[in-house]
Coordinates of C-alpha atoms in Angstrom, one line a residue:
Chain A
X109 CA 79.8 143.5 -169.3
X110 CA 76.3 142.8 -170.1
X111 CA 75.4 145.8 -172.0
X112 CA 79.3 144.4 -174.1
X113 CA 77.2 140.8 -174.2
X114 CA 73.9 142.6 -175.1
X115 CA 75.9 144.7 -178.2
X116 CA 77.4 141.4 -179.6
X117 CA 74.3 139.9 -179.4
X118 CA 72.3 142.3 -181.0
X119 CA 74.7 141.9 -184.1
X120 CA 74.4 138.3 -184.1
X121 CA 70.3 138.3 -183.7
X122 CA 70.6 141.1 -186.9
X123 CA 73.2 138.6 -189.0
X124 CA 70.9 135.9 -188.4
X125 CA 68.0 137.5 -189.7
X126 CA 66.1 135.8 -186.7
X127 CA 62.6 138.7 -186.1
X128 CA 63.0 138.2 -181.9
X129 CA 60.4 140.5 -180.1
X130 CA 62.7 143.0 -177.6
X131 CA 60.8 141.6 -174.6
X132 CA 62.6 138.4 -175.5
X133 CA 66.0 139.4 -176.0
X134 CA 66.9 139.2 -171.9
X135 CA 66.1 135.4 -172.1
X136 CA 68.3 134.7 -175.0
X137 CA 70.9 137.1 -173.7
X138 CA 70.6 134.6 -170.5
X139 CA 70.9 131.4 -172.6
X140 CA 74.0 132.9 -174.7
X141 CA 75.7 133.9 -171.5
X142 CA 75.4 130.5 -169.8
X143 CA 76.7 128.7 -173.5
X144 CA 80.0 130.6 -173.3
X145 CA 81.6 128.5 -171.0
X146 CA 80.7 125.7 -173.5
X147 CA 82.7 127.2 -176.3
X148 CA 85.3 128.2 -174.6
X149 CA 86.1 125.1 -173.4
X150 CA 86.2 124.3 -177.2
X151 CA 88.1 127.0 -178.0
X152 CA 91.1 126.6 -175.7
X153 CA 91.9 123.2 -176.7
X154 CA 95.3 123.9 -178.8
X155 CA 94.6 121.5 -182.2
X156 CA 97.5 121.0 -184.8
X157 CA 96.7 120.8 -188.3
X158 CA 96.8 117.0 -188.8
X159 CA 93.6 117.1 -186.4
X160 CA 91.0 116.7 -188.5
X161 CA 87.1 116.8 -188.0
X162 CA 85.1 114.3 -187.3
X163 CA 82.8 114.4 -190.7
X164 CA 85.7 113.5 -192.4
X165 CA 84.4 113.8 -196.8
X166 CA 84.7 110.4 -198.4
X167 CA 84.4 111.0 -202.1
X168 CA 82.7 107.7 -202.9
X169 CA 80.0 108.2 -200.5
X170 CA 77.6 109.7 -202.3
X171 CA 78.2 108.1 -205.7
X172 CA 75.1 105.7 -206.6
X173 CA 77.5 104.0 -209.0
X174 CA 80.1 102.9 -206.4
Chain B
X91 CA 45.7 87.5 -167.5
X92 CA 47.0 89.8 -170.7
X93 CA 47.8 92.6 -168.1
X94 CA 51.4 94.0 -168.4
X95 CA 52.6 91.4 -170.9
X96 CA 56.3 91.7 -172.3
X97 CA 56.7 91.3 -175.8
X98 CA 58.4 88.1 -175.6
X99 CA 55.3 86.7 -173.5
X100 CA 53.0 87.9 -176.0
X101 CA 55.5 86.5 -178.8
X102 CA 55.3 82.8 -176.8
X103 CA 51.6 83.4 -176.0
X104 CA 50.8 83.9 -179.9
X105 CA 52.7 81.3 -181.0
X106 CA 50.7 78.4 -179.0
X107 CA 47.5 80.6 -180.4
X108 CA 46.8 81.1 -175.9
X109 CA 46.5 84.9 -177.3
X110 CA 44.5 86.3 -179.5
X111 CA 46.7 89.6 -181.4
X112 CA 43.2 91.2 -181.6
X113 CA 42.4 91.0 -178.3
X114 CA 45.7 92.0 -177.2
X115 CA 45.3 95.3 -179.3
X116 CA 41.5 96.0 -177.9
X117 CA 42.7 95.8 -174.9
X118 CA 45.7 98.0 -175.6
X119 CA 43.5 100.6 -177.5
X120 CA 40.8 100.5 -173.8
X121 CA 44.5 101.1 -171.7
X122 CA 44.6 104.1 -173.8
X123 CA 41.5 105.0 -173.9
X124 CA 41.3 105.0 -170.0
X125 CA 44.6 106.3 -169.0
X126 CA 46.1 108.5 -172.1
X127 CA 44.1 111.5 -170.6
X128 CA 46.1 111.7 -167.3
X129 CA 49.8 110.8 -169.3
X130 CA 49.7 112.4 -173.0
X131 CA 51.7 109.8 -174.3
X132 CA 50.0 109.8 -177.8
X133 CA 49.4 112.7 -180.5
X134 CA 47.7 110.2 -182.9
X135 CA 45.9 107.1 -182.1
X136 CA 45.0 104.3 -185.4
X137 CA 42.8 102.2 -183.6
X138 CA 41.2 101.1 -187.3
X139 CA 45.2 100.6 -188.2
X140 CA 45.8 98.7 -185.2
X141 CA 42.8 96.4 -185.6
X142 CA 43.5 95.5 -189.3
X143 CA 47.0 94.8 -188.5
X144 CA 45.9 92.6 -185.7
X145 CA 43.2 90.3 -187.8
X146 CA 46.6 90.2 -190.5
X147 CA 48.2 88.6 -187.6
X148 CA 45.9 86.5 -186.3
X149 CA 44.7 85.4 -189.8
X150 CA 48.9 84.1 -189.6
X151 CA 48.4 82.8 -186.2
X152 CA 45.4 80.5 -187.5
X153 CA 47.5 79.5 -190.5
X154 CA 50.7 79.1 -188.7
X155 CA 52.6 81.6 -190.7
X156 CA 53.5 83.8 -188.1
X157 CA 56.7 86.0 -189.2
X158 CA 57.8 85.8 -185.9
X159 CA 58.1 86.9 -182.3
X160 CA 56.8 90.5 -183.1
X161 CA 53.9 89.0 -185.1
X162 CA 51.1 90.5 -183.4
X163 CA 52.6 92.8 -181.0
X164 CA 51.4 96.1 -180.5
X165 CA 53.4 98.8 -180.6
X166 CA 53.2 103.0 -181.3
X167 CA 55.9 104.9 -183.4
X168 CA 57.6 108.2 -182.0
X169 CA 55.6 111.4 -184.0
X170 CA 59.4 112.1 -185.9
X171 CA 59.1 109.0 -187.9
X172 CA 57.0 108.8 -191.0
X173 CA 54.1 106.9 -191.3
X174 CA 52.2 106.7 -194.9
X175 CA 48.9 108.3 -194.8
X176 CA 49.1 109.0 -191.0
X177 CA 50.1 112.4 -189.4
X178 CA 53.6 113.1 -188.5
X179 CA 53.8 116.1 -186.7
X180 CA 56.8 116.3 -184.8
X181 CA 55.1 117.3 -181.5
X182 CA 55.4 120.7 -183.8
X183 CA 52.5 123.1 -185.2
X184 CA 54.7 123.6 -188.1
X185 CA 54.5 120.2 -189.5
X186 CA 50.8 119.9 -187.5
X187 CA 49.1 118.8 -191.0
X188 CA 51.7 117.1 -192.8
X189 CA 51.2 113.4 -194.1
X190 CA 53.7 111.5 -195.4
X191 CA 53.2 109.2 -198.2
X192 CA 55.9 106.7 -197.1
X193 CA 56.8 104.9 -194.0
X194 CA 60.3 105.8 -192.6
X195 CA 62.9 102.1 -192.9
X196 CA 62.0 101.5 -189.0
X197 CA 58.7 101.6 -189.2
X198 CA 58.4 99.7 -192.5
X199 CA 60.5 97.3 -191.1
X200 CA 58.6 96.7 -187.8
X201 CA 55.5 96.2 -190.1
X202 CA 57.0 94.3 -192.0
X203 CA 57.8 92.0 -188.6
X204 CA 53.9 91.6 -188.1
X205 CA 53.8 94.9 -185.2
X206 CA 50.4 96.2 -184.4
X207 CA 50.6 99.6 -185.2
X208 CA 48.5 101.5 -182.1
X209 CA 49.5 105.4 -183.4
X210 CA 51.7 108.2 -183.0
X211 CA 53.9 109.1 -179.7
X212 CA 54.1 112.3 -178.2
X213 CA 57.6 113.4 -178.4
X214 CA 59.6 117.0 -177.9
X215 CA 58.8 119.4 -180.5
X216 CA 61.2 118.4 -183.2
X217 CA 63.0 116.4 -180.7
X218 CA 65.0 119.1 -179.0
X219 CA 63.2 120.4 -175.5
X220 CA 60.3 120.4 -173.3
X221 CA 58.2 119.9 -171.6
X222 CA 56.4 122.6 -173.9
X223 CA 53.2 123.9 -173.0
X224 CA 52.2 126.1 -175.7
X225 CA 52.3 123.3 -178.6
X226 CA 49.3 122.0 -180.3
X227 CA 49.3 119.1 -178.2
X228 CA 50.5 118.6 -174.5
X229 CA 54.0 117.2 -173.1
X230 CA 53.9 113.6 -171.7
X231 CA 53.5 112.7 -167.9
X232 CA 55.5 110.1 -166.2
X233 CA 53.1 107.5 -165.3
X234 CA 55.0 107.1 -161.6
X235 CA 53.6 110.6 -161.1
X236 CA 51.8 112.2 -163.4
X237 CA 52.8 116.3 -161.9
X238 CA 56.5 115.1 -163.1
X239 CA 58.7 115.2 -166.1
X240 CA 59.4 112.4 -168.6
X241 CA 62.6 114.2 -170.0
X242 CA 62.6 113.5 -173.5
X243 CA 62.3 113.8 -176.6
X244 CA 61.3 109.7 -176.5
X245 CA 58.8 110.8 -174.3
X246 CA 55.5 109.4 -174.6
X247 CA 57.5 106.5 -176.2
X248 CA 58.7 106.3 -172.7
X249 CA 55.1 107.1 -170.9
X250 CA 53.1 104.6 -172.8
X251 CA 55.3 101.6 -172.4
X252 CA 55.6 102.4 -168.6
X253 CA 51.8 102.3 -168.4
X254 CA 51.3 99.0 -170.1
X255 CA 49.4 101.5 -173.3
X256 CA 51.7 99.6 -175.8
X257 CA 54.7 96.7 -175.4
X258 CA 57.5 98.3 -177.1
X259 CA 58.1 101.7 -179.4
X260 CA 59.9 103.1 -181.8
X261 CA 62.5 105.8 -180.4
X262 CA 65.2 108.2 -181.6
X263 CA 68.7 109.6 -179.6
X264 CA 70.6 112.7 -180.2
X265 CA 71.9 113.8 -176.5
X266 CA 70.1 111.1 -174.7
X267 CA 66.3 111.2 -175.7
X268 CA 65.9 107.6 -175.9
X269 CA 68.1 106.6 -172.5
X270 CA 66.7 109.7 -170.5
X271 CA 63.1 109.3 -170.9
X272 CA 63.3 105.6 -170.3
X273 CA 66.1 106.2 -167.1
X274 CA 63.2 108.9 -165.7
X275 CA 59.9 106.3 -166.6
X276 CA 61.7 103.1 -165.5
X277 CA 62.1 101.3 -168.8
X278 CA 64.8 100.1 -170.8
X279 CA 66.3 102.2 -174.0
X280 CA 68.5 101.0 -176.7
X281 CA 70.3 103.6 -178.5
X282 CA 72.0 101.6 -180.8
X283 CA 75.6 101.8 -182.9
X284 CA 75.5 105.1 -185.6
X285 CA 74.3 103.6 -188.7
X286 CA 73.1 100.4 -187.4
X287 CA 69.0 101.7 -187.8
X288 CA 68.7 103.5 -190.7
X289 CA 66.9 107.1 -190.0
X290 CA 65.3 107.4 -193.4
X291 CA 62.2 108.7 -193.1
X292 CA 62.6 110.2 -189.4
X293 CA 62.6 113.8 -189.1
X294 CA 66.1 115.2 -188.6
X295 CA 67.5 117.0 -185.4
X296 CA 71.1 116.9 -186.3
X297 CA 72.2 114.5 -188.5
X298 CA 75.6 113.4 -187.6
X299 CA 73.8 112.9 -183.7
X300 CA 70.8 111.2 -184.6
X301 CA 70.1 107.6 -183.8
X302 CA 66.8 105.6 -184.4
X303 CA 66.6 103.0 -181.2
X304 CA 63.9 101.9 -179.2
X305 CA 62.4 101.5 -175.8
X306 CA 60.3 98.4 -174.0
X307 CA 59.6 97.2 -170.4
X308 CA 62.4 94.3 -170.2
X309 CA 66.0 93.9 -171.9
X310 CA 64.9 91.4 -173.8
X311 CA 62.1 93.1 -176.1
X312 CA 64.3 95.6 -176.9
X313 CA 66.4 93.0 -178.1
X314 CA 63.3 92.0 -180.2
X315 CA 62.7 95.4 -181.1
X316 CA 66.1 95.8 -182.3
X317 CA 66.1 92.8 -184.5
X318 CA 63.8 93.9 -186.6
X319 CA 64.7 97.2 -186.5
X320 CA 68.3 97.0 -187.6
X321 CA 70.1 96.9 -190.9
X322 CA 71.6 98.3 -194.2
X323 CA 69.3 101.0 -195.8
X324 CA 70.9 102.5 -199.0
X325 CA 69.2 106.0 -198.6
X326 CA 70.5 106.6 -195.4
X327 CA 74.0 108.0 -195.7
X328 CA 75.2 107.2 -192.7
X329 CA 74.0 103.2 -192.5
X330 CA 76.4 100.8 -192.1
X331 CA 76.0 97.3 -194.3
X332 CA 77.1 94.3 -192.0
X333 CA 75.6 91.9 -190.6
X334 CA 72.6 91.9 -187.9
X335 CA 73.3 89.1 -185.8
X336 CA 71.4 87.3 -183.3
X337 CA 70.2 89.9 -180.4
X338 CA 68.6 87.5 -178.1
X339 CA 71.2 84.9 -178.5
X340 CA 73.4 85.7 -175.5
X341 CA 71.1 86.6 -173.6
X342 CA 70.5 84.4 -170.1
X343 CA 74.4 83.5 -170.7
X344 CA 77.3 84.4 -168.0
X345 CA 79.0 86.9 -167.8
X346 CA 81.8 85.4 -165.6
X347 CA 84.6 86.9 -167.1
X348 CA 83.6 90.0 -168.8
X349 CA 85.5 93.6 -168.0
X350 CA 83.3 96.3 -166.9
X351 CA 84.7 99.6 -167.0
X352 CA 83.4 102.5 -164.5
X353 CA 84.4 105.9 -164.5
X354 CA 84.4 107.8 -160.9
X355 CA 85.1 111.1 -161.6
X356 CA 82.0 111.3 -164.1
X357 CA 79.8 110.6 -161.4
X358 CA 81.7 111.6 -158.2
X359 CA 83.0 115.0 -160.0
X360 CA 81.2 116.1 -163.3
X361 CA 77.8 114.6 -162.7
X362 CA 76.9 114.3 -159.0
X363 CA 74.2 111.7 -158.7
X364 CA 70.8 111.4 -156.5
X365 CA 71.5 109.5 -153.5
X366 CA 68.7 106.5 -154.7
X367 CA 70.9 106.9 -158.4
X368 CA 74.5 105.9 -156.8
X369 CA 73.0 103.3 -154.9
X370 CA 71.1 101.6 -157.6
X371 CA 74.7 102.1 -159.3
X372 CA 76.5 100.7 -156.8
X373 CA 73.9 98.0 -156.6
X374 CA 74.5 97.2 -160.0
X375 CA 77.8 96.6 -160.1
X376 CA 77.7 94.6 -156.9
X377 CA 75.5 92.2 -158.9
X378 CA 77.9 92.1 -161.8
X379 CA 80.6 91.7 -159.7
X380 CA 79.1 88.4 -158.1
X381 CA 78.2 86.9 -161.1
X382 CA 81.6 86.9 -162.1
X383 CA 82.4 90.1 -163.9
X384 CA 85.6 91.9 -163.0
X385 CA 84.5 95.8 -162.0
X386 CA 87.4 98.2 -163.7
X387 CA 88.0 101.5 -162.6
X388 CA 89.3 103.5 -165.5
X389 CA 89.9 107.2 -166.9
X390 CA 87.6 108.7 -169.4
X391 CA 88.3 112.6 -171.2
X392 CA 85.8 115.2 -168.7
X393 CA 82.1 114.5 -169.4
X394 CA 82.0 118.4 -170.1
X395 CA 84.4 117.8 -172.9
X396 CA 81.3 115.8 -174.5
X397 CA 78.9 117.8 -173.7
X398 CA 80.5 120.6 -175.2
X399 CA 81.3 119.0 -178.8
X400 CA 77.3 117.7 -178.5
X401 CA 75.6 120.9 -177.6
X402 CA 77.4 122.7 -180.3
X403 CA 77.3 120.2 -183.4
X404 CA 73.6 119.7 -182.1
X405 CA 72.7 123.0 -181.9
X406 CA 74.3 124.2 -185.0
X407 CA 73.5 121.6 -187.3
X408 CA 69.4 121.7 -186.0
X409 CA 69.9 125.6 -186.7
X410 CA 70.8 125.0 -190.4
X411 CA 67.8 122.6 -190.7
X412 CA 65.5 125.5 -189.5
X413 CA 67.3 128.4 -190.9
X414 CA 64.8 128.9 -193.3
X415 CA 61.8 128.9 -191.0
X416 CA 63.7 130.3 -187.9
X417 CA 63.7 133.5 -190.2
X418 CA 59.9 133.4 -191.5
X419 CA 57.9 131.4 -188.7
X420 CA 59.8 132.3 -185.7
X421 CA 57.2 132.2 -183.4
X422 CA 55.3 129.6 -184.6
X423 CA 57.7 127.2 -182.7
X424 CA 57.5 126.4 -179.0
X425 CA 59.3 129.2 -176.9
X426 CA 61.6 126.1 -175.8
X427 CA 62.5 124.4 -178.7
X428 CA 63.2 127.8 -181.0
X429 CA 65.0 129.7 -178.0
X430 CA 67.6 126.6 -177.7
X431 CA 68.5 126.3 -181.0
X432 CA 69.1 129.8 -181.8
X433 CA 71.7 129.3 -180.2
X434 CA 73.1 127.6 -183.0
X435 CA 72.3 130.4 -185.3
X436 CA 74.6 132.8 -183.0
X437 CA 77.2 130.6 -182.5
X438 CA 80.7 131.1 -185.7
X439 CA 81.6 128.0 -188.3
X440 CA 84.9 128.0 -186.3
X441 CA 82.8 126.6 -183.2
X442 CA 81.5 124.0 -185.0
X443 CA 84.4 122.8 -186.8
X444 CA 86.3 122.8 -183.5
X445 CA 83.5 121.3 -181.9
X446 CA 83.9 118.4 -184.5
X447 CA 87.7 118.3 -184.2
X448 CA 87.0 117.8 -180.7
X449 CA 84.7 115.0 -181.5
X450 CA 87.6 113.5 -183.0
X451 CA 89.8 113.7 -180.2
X452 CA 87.4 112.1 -177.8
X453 CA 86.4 109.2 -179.8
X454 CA 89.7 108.4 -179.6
X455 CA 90.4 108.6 -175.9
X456 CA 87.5 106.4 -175.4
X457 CA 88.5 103.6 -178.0
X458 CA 92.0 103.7 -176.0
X459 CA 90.5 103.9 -172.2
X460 CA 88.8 100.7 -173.1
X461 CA 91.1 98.7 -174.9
X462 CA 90.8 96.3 -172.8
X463 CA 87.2 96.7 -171.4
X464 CA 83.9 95.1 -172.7
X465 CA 81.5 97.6 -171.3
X466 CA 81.3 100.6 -169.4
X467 CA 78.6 101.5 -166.8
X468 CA 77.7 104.7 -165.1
X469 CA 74.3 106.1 -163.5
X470 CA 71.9 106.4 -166.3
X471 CA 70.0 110.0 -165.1
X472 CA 71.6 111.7 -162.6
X473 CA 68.4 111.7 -160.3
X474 CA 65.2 111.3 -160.0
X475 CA 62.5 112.8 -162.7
X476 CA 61.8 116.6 -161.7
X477 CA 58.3 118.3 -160.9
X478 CA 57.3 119.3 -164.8
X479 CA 56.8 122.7 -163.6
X480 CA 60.3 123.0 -162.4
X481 CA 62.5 122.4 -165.5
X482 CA 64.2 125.1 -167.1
X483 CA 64.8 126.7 -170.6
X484 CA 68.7 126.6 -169.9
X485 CA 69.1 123.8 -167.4
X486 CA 70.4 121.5 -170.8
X487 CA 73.6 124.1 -170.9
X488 CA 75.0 123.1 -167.1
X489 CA 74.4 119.7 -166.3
X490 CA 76.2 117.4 -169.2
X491 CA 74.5 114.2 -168.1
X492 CA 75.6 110.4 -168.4
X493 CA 74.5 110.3 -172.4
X494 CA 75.9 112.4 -174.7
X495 CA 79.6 110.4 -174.6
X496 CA 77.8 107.9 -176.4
X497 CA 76.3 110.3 -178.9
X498 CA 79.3 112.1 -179.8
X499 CA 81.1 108.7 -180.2
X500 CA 78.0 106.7 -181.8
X501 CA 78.6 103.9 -179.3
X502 CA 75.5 101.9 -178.5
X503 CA 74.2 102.7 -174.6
X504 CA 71.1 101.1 -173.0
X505 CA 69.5 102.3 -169.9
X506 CA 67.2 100.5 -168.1
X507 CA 65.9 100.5 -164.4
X508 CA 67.8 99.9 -161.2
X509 CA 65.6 100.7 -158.6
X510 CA 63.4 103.8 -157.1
X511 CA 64.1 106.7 -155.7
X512 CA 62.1 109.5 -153.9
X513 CA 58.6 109.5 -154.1
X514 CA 58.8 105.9 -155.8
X515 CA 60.6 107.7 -159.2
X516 CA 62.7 105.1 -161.1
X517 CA 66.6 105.8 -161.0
X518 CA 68.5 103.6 -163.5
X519 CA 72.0 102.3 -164.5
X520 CA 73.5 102.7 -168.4
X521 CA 76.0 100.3 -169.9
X522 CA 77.7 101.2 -173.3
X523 CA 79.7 99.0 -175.4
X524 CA 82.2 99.2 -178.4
X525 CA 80.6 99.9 -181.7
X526 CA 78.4 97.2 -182.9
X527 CA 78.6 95.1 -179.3
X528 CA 74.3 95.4 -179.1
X529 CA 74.6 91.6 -178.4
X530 CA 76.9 92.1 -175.1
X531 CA 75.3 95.2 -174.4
X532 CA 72.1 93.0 -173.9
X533 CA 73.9 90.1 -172.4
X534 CA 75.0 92.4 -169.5
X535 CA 71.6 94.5 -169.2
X536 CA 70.0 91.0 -169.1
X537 CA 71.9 89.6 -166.1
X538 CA 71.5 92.6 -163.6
X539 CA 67.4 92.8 -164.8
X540 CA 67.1 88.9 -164.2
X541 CA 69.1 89.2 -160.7
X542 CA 66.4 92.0 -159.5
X543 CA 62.3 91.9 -159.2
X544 CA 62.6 95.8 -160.9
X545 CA 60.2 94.5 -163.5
X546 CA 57.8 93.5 -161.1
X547 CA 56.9 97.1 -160.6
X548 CA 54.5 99.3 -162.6
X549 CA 53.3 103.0 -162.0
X550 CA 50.2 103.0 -159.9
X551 CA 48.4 104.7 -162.3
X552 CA 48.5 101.9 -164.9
X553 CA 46.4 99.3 -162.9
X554 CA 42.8 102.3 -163.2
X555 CA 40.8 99.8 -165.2

């Protein structure tokens, strides 16, 4: 299971272009591990399409004229 | 006599010309000079700054053109929010030498009210973390005991107003970093309504969290600080343009009548509290309750649910701020600050999207679990403030805390004292209201701090002379 976490990690660290030392990568591995439970409990929620975002795009907003 | 004056005794002193504004800020600036060693509340002290804006005022006093109650009143600015021709860092090496040519609307506006400016507040590096120890400056100490943590990121803002080194201070709120700091230091914070203080000028953490507040010693100078602080800024996307009305209005007014909402399972279930925390709580309401305020037990979405949809917009939207220097700098950041928001840069768009969908969903449950409420209470910090040696990198990603509900829905939440805990740490209460409520929200934090002698209290360190 870890050295599965420590793969996936390694791939994410690489796609983020993020130059972390290999004497740190234990710690983040740590923090990631103890985040999952976070986004899972985001990820099981079952949405329907009419739920929208929060940040809902007002096309006026940015329009010094309106 | 000027010891430990609040801002509205200052404001009353001034105005009969029994205070001199210059002599409040000497004194002020000799606090600082004696004690800021021991607490590391500022990064940057403008004692020539201070002083000019001090004669300005008395020369307003003399003339009796005094702009009003903050005329003369000396307060500091968190180190996120710009100040023209004076250093603001951040708490971060990477902004160490940056100087803004503008003031940020909050401080500008606080100028504007006649404020003292005294300097620059120690805060968490880019407002995110802590206590960091390998920054270019050291974290704050809590003036109650000086080997324990603030929390943050207000948190010299926090420090210096618990140790009489300024009257009130400018302050900002993603998760909690106004109401934490000031739950942990035994002051009151004001994070107020999304959009009501505009955060032009402030150094981002995450935009769609981030609230400009602010934090004094009594209910009522926040009120003050508020005042002035509030209102329409067109650069500031998300500011709202309504009226400001009268913050101190209500306060010293019943509150026979009112609803106040409390949630058990936040603190019984998701949040366990301190044993001095649940009976300041329960103290708290007790008070309410006998000055005529019904106590209403209600239902509330898990306070995991908002601590998920703030650690992940948070996170992500701080990571897209630093992308850039996450990749070139890396370790020119504090081990705390860049190791937590990498996070962000790990996490998929599909997390933050939900996370903002789930947003969504909880704003709503909370607009509908309080129909019929006017304000909701719960524990402000869950305990006392810990040793500053003993808090952890990761510690943020298990407990969720009594704030973020408030961030995620941009409600306004004050926190402010309720009594003291082990080792004579403040505990503290926090009462929310619906968008734009700052006036009740006062009202109600005003009755409980008049009904107790809390304020008669300061940290032992702050009477060293």
């Amino acid at each position: 299971m870890k050295e599965a976490v420590k793969s996936e990690l390694a791939v994410l660290l690489s796609r983020a272009g993020v130059p972390l030392r290999s004497e740190d990568m234990a710690d983040i591995q740590h923090g990631w591990e103890l985040l999952q439970p976070v986004l899972t409990r985001l990820r099981q929620e079952d949405c329907d399409f009419e739920s929208e975002p929060a940040p809902i795009f007002r096309p006026d907003a940015f329009d010094p004229e309106i | 006599m000027m010891d430990f004056l609040t801002i509205a005794q200052a404001a009353a002193l001034i105005a009969k010309r029994a205070l001199s504004p210059v002599e409040l800020a000497q004194q002020c600036l000799g606090r600082i000079e004696t004690l800021d060693a021991h607490i590391h509340s500022f990064i940057t002290v403008t004692s020539e700054r201070a002083l000019d804006d001090a004669r300005a005022a008395e020369h307003r006093m003399m003339t009796s053109s005094l702009k009003g109650r903050l005329d003369g009143v000396p307060i500091a600015h968190k180190d996120i929010f710009s100040t023209r021709a004076i250093a603001t860092t951040a708490h971060s090496r990477l902004l160490e030498h940056r100087v803004p040519d503008e003031d940020a609307h909050v401080v500008s506006k606080l100028a504007e009210a006649g404020t003292s400016m005294l300097g620059k507040l120690a805060t968490h590096e880019f407002a995110l973390g802590g206590p960091s120890f390998d920054l270019p400056w050291p974290p704050a100490r809590n003036p109650w005991n000086t080997e324990h943590f603030t929390s943050g990121s207000s948190s010299g803002a926090a420090a210096a107003v618990a140790a009489g080194l300024v009257l009130g201070a400018t302050a900002s709120d993603t998760g909690g970093s106004i109401r934490e700091p000031a739950s942990l230091c035994g002051v009151v914070g004001i994070k107020p309504t999304y959009g009501l203080c505009s955060r032009t000028g402030a150094v981002p953490l995450a935009f769609s969290l981030d609230h400009a507040g602010a934090i004094a010693w009594t209910v009522e100078d926040c009120a003050l600080l508020l005042q002035a602080m509030a209102g329409y800024d067109a650069r500031d996307p998300a500011s709202r343009d309504r009226p400001v009305p009268d913050y101190t209005a209500a306060l010293g007014s019943s509150i026979r009548g009112l609803r106040i909402g409390v949630v058990p399972a936040w603190h019984e279930t998701d949040c366990p509290v301190s044993p001095a925390v649940e009976k300041g709580f329960l103290q708290a309401l007790e008070i309410w309750r006998a000055q005529g305020a019904e106590i209403v037990e209600i239902t509330m979405p898990s306070l995991y649910d908002y601590m998920a949809a703030t650690l992940v917009i948070m996170l992500s939207e701080a990571y897209a701020l630093h992308d850039p220097w996450m990749r070139s700098r890396f370790y020119d950041y504090g081990a705390l600050f860049r190791d937590r928001i990498l996070l962000g840069g790990l996490m998929g768009s599909g997390d933050y999207v939900q996370a903002q969908r789930l947003r969504q969903r909880l704003c709503i449950a909370m607009a509908k679990s309080v129909s019929d409420i006017d304000v909701i209470a719960t524990p402000g910090a869950p305990r006392e403030a810990a040793r500053i040696d003993a808090v952890t990198k990761w510690g943020f990603l298990s407990v969720p805390g009594f704030a973020k509900p408030f961030n995620v829905t941009g409600w306004p939440a004050l926190s402010l004292c309720s009594g003291f805990g082990d080792g004579g740490l403040p505990v503290s209460v926090q009462i929310a209201a619906k968008p734009f409520q700052e006036q009740l929200l006062f009202k109600v934090a005003d009755a409980f701090e008049r009904a107790t002698d809390f304020r008669g209290s300061r940290p032992t360190i702050s009477h060293i002379s």
